[in-house]
PDB file of C-alpha atoms in Angstrom:
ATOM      1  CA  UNK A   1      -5.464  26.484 -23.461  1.00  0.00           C
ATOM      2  CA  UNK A   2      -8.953  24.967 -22.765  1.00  0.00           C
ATOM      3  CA  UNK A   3      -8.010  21.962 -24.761  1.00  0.00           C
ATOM      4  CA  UNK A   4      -4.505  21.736 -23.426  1.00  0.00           C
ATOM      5  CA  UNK A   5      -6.506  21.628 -19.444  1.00  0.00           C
ATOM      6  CA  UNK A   6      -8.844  18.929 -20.720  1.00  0.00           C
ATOM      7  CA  UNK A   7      -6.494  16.739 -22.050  1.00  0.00           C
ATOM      8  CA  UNK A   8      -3.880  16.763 -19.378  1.00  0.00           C
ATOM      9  CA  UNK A   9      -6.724  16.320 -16.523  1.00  0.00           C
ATOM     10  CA  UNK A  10      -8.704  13.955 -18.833  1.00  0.00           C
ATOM     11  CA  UNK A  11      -5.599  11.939 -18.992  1.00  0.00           C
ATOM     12  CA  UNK A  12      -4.741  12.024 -15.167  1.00  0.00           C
ATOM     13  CA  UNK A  13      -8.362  11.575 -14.443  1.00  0.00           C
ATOM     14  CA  UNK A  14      -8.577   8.083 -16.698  1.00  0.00           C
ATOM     15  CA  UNK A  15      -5.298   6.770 -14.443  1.00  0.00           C
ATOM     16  CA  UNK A  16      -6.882   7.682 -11.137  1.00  0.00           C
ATOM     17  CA  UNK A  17      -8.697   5.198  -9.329  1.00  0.00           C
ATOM     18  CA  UNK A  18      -9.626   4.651  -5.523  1.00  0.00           C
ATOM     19  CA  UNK A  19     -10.720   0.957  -5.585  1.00  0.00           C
ATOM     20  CA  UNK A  20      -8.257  -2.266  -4.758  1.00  0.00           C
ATOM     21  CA  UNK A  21      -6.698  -3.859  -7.329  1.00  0.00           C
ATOM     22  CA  UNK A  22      -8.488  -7.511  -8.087  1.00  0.00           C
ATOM     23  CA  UNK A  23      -4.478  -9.235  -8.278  1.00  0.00           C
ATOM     24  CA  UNK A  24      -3.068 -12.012  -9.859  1.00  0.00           C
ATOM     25  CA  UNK A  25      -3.385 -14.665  -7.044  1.00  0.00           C
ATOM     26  CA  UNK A  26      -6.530 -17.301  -5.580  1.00  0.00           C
ATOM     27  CA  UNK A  27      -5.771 -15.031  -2.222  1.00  0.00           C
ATOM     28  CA  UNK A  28      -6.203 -11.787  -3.597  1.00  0.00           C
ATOM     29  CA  UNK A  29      -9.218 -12.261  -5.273  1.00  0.00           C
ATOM     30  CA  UNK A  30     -10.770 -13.428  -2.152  1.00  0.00           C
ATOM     31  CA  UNK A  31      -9.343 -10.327  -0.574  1.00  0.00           C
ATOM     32  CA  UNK A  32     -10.965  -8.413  -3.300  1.00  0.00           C
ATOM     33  CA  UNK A  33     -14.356 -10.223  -3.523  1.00  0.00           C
ATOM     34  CA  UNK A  34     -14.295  -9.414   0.387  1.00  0.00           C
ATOM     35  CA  UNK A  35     -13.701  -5.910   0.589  1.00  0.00           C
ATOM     36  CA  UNK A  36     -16.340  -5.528  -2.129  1.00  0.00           C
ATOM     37  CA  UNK A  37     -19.055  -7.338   0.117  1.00  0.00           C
ATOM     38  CA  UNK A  38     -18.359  -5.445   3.108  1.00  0.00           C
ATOM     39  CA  UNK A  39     -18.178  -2.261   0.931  1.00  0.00           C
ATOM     40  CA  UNK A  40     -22.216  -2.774  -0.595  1.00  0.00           C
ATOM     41  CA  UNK A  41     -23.477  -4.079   3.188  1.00  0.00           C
ATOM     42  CA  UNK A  42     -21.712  -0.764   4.183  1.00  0.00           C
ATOM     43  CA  UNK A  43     -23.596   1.478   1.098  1.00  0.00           C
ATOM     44  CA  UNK A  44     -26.698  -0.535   1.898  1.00  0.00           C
ATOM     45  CA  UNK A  45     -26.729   0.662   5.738  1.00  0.00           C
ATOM     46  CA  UNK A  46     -25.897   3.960   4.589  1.00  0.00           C
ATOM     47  CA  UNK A  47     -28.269   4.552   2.693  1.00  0.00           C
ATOM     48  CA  UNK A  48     -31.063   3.140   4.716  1.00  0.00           C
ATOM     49  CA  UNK A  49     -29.775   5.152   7.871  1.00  0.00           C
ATOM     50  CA  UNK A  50     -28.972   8.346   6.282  1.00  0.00           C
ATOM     51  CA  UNK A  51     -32.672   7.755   4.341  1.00  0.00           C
ATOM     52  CA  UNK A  52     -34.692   7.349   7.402  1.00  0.00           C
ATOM     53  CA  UNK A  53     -32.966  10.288   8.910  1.00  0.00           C
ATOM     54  CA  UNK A  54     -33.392  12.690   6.694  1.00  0.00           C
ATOM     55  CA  UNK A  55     -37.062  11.818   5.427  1.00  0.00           C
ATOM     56  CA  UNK A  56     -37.606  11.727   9.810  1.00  0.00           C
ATOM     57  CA  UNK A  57     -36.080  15.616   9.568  1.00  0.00           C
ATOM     58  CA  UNK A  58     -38.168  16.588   6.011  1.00  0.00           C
ATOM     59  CA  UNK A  59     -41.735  15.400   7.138  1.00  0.00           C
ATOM     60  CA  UNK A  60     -41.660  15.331  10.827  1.00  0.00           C
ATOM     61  CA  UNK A  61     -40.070  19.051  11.098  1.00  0.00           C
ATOM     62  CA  UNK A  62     -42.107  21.639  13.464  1.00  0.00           C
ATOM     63  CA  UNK A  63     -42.800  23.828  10.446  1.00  0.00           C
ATOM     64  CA  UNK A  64     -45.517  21.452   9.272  1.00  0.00           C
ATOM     65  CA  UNK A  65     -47.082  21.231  12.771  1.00  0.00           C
ATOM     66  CA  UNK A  66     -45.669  17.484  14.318  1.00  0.00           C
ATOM     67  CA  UNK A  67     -46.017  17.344  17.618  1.00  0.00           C
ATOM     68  CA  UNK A  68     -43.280  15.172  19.467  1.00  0.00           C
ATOM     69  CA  UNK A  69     -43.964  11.572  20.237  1.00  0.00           C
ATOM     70  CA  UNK A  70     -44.191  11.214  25.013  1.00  0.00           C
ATOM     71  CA  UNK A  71     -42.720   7.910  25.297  1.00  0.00           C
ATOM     72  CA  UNK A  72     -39.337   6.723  26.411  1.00  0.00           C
ATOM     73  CA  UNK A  73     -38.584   3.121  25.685  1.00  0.00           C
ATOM     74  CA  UNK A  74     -39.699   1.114  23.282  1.00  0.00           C
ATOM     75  CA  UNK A  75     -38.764  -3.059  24.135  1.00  0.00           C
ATOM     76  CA  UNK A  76     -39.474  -3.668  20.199  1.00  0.00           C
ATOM     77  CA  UNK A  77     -37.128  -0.941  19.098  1.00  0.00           C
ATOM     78  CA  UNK A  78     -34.241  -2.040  21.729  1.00  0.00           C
ATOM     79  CA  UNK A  79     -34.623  -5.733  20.252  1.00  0.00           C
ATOM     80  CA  UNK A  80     -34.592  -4.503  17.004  1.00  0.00           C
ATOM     81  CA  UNK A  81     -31.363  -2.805  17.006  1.00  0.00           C
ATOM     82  CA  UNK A  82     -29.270  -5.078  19.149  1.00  0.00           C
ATOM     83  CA  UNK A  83     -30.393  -7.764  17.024  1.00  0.00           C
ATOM     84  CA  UNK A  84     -30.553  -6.619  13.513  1.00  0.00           C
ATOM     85  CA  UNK A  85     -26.654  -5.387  13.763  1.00  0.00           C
ATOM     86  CA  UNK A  86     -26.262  -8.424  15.614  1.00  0.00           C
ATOM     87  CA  UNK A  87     -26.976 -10.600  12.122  1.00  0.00           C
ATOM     88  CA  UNK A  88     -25.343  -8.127   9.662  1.00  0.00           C
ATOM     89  CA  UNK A  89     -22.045  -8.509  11.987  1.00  0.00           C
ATOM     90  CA  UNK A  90     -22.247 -12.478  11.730  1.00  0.00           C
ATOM     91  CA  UNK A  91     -23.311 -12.222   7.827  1.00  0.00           C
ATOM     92  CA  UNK A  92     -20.227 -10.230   7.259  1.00  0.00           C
ATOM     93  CA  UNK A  93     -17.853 -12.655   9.605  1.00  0.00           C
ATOM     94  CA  UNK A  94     -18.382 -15.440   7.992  1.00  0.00           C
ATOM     95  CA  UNK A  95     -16.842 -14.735   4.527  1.00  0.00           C
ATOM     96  CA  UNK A  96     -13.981 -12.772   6.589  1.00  0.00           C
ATOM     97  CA  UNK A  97     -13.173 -15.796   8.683  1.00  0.00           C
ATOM     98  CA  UNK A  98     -13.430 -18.055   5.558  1.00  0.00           C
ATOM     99  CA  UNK A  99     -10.666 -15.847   3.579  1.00  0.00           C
ATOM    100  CA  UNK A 100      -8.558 -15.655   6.472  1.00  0.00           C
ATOM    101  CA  UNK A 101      -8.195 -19.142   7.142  1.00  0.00           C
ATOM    102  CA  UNK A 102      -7.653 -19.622   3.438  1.00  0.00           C
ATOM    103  CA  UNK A 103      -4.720 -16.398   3.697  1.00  0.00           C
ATOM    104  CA  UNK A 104      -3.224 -18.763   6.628  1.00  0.00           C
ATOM    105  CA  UNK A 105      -3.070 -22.092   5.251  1.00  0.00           C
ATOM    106  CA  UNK A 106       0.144 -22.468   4.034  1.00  0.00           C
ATOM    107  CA  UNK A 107       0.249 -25.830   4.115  1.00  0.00           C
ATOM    108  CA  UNK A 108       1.139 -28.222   1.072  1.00  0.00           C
ATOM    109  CA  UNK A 109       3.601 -26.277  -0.858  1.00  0.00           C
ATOM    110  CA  UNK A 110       5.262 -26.846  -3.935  1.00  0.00           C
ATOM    111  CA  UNK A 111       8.292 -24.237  -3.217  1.00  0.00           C
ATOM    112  CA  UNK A 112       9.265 -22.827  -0.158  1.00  0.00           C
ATOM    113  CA  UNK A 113      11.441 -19.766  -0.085  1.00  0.00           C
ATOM    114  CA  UNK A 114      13.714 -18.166   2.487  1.00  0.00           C
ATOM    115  CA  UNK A 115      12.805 -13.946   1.931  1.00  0.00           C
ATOM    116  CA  UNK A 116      15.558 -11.771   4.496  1.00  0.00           C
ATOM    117  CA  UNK A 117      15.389  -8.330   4.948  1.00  0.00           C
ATOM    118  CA  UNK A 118      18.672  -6.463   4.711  1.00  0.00           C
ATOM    119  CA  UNK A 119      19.258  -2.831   4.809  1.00  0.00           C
ATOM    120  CA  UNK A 120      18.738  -2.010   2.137  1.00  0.00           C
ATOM    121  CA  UNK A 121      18.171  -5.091  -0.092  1.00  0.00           C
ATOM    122  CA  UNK A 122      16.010  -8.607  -0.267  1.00  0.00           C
ATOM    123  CA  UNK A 123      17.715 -12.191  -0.345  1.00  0.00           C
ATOM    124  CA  UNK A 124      16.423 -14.607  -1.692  1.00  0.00           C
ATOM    125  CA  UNK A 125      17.337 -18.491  -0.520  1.00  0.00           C
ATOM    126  CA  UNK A 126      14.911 -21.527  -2.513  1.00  0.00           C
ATOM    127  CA  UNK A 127      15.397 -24.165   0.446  1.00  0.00           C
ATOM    128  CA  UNK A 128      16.462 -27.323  -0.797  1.00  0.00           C
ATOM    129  CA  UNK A 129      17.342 -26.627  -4.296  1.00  0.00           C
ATOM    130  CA  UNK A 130      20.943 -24.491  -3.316  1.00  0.00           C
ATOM    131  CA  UNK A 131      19.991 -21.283  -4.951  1.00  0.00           C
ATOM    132  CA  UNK A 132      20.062 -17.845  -3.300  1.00  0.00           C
ATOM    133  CA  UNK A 133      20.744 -14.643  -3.991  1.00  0.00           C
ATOM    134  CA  UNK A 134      20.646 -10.895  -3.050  1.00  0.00           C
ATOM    135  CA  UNK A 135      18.123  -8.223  -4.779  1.00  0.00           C
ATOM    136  CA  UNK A 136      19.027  -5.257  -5.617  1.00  0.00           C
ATOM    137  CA  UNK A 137      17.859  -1.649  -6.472  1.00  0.00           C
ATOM    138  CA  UNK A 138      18.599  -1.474 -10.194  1.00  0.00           C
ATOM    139  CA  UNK A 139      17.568   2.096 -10.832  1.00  0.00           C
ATOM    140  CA  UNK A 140      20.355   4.420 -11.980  1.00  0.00           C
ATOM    141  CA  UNK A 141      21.860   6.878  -9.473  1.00  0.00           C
ATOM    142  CA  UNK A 142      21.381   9.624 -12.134  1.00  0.00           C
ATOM    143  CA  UNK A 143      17.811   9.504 -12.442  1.00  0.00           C
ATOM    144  CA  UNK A 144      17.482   9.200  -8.367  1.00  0.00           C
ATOM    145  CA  UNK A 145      19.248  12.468  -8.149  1.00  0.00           C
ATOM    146  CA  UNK A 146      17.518  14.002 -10.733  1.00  0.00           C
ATOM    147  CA  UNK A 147      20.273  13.975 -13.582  1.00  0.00           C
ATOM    148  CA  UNK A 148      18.649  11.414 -16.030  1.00  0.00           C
ATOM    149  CA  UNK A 149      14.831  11.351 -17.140  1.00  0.00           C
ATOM    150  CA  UNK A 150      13.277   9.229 -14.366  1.00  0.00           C
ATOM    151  CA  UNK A 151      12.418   5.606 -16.215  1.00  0.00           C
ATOM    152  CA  UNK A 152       8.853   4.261 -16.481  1.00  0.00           C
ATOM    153  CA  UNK A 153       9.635   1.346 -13.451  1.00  0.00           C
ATOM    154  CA  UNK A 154      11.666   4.267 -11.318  1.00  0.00           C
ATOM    155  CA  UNK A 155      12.472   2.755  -7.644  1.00  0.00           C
ATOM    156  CA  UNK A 156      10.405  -0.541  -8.815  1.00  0.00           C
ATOM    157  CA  UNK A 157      13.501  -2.249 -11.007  1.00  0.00           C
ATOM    158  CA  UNK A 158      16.208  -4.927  -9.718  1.00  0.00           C
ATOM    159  CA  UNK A 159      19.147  -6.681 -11.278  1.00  0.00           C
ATOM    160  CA  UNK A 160      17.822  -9.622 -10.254  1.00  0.00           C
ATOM    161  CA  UNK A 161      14.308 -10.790  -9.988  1.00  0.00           C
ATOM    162  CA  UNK A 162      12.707 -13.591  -8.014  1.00  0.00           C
ATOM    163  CA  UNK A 163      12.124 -16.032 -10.403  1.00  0.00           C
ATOM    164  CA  UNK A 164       8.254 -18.032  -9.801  1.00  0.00           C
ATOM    165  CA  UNK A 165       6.533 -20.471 -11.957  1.00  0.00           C
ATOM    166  CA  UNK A 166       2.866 -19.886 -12.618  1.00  0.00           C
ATOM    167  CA  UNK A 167       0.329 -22.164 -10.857  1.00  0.00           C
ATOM    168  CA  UNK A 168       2.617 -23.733  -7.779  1.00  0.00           C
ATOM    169  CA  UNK A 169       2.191 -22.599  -3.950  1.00  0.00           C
ATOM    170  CA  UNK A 170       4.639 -21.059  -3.121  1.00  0.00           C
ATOM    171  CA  UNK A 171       5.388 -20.654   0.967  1.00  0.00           C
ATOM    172  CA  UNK A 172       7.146 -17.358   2.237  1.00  0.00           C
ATOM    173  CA  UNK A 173       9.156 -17.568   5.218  1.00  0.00           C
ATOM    174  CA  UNK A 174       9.789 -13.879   5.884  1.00  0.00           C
ATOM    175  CA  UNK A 175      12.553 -12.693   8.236  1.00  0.00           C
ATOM    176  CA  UNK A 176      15.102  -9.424   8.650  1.00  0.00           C
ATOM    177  CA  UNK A 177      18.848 -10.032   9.441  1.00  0.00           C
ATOM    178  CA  UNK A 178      19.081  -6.337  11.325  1.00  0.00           C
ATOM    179  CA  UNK A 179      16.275  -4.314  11.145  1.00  0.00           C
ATOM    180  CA  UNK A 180      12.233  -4.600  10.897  1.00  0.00           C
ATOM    181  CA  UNK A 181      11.179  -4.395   7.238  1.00  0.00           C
ATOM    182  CA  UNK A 182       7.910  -5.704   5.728  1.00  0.00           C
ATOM    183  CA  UNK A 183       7.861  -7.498   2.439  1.00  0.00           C
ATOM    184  CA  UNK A 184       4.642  -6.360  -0.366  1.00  0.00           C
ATOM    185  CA  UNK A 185       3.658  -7.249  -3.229  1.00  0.00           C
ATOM    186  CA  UNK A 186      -0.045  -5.862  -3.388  1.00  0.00           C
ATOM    187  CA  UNK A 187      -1.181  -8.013  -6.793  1.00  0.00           C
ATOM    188  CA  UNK A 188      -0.496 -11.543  -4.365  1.00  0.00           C
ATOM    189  CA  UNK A 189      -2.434  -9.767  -1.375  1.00  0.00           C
ATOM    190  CA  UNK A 190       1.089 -10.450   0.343  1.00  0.00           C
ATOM    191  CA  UNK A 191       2.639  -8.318   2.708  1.00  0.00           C
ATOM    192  CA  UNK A 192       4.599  -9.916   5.841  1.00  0.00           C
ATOM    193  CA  UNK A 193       6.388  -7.917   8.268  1.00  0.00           C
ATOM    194  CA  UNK A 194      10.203  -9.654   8.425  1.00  0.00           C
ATOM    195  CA  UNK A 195      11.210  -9.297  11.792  1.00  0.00           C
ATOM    196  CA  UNK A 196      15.100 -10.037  13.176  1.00  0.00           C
ATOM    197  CA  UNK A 197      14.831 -13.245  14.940  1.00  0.00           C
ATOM    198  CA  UNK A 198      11.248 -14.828  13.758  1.00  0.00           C
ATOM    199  CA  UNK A 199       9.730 -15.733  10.903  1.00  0.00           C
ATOM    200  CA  UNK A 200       6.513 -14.828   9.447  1.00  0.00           C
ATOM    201  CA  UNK A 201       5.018 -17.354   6.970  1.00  0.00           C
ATOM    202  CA  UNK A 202       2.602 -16.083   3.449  1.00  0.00           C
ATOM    203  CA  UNK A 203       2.016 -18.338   0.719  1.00  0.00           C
ATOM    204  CA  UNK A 204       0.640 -17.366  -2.911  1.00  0.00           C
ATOM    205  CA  UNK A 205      -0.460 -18.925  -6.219  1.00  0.00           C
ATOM    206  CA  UNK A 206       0.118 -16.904  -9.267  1.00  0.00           C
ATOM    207  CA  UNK A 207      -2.644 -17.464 -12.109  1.00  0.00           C
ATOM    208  CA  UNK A 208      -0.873 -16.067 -14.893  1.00  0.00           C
ATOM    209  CA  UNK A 209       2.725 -15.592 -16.356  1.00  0.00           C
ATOM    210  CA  UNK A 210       4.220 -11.480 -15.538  1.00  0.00           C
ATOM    211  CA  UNK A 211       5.993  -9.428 -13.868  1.00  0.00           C
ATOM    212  CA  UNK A 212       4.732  -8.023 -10.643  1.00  0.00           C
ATOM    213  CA  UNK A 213       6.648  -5.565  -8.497  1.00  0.00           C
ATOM    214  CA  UNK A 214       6.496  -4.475  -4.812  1.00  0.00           C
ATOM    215  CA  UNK A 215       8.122  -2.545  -1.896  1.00  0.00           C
ATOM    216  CA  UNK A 216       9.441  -2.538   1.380  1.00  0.00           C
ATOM    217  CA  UNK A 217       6.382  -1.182   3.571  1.00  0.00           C
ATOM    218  CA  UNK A 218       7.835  -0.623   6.868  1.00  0.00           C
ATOM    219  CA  UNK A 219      10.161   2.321   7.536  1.00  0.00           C
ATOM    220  CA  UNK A 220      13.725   0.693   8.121  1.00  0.00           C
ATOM    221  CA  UNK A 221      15.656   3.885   7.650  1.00  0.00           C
ATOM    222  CA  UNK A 222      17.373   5.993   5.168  1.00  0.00           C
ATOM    223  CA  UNK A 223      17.375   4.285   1.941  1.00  0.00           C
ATOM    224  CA  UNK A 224      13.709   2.203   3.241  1.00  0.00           C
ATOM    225  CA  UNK A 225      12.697   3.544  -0.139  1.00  0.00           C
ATOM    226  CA  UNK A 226      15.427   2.034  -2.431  1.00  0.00           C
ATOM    227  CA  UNK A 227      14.753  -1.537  -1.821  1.00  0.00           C
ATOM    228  CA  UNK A 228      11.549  -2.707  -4.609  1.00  0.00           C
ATOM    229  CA  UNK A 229      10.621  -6.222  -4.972  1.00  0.00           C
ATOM    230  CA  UNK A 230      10.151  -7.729  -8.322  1.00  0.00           C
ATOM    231  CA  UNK A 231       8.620 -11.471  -8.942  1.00  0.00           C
ATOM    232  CA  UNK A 232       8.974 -12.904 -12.303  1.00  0.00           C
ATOM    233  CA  UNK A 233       6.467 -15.522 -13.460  1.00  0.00           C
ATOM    234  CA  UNK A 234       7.031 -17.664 -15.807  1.00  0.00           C
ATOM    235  CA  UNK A 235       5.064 -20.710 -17.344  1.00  0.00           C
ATOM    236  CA  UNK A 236       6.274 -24.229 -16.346  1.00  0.00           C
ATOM    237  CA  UNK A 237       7.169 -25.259 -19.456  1.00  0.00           C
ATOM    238  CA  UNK A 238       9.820 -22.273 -19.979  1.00  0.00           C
ATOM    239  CA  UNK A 239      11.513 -22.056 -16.503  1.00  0.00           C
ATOM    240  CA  UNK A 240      12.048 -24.155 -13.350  1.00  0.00           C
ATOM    241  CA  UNK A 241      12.056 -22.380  -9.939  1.00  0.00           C
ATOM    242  CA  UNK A 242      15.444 -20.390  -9.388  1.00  0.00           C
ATOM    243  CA  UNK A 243      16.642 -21.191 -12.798  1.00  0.00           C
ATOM    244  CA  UNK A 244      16.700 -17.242 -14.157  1.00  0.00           C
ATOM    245  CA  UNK A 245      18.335 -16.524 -10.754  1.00  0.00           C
ATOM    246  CA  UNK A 246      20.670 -19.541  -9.795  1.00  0.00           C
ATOM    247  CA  UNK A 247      23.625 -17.539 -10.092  1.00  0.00           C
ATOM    248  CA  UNK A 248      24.823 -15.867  -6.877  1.00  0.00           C
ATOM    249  CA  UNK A 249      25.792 -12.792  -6.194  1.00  0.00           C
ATOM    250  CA  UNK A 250      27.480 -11.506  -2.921  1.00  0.00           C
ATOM    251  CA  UNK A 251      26.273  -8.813  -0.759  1.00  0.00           C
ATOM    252  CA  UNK A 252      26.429  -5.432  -1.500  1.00  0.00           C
ATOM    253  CA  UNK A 253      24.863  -1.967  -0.170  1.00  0.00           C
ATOM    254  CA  UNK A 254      23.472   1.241  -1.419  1.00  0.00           C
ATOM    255  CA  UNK A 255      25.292   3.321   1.504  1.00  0.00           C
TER     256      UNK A 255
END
């Protein structure tokens, strides 16, 4: 029993992590490299905060005979920490402004594509090269309702995947034909919300040939979990943009 307990949490244990995921694109290792940053200036505080309290509480306790400090401002200590948290702040701005301007600049693509929102499905339109098509949940209704052995990509499969080439920008213009839904694929540090009537623009690079899968992240009613993104990337020299997906398919609908 013992060993049965240690293998089944050593296995869950090896899977389980709490960090962000580096990603597969320029953008989301910025993201990463960020959060990491912020994350050790945060530790570093910590640590010297939470230090100087509690060695203040250990060696200047009663029980040892301190006696209180009588004063009640200090100008050095006021300057001190308006200005100190005034520098960390800028320190930590600087690298945040940098990456966001970079997670912005959309500019000088090599394939713009048209991503719509549908309940409960993605379309998919490459602007000027006459290929579009609708995405669909591909997962089998037996395993949703619990009559088939849920498959290792459950809720994350389509019939048809968008179809990328590794190393071109690629621009996002995100919209929703009726309700709000929000389009995420965490390993591009991508997630636009597509809103009825505007469009929201993300761009992404991929560095190296996979598949990478995604959801809808904004509730957009009852079957807001059946509609998973999948991005195929392929190298240049095996695929062209659209070519795995040029065929169309007409709508269709879950409900």
């Amino acid at each position: 029993m013992g060993l049965l307990l240690w293998s089944v949490f050593g296995q869950a244990h090896a899977a389980w992590t709490t960090n962000m995921a580096p990603g597969a694109t320029e953008v989301s290792h910025a993201v990463f490299d960020l959060h990491m940053t912020i994350f050790w200036i945060c530790v570093v505080i910590g640590i010297i905060v939470f230090g100087a309290m509690f060695w203040s509480m250990m060696v200047h306790r009663r029980s040892t005979g301190q006696v209180a400090a009588k004063f009640h401002e200090s100008t050095t200590v006021e300057i001190l920490w308006t200005v100190v948290p005034l520098l960390i702040l800028v320190a930590m701005a600087i690298p945040a402004t940098r990456t966001l301007i970079n997670i912005y600049d959309s500019s000088e693509s090599d394939i713009d594509i048209q991503v719509t929102g549908y309940q409960w499905k993605w379309h998919y339109k490459y602007l000027g090269q006459d290929v579009e098509f609708f995405s669909n949940l591909a997962t089998p209704a037996e395993q949703i309702h619990n009559q088939a052995t849920k498959g290792e990509h459950y809720l994350l499969e389509v019939d048809q995947p968008l179809v990328l080439p590794v190393g071109a920008k690629v621009r996002f213009l995100v919209t929703a034909a009726d309700v709000i839904h929000s389009w995420w694929v965490p390993a591009f540090a991508v997630k636009r919300d597509a809103i009825p009537g505007f469009v929201n623009e993300a761009w992404t690079r991929i560095e190296k040939p996979g598949i990478y899968r995604g959801q809808c992240a904004e509730l957009c009613g009852k079957d807001h979990g059946f509609m998973p993104i999948v991005v195929e990337v392929k190298s240049k020299a095996t695929t062209t943009p659209g070519s795995a997906s040029a065929r169309k398919t007409p709508p269709s609908s879950r409900s």
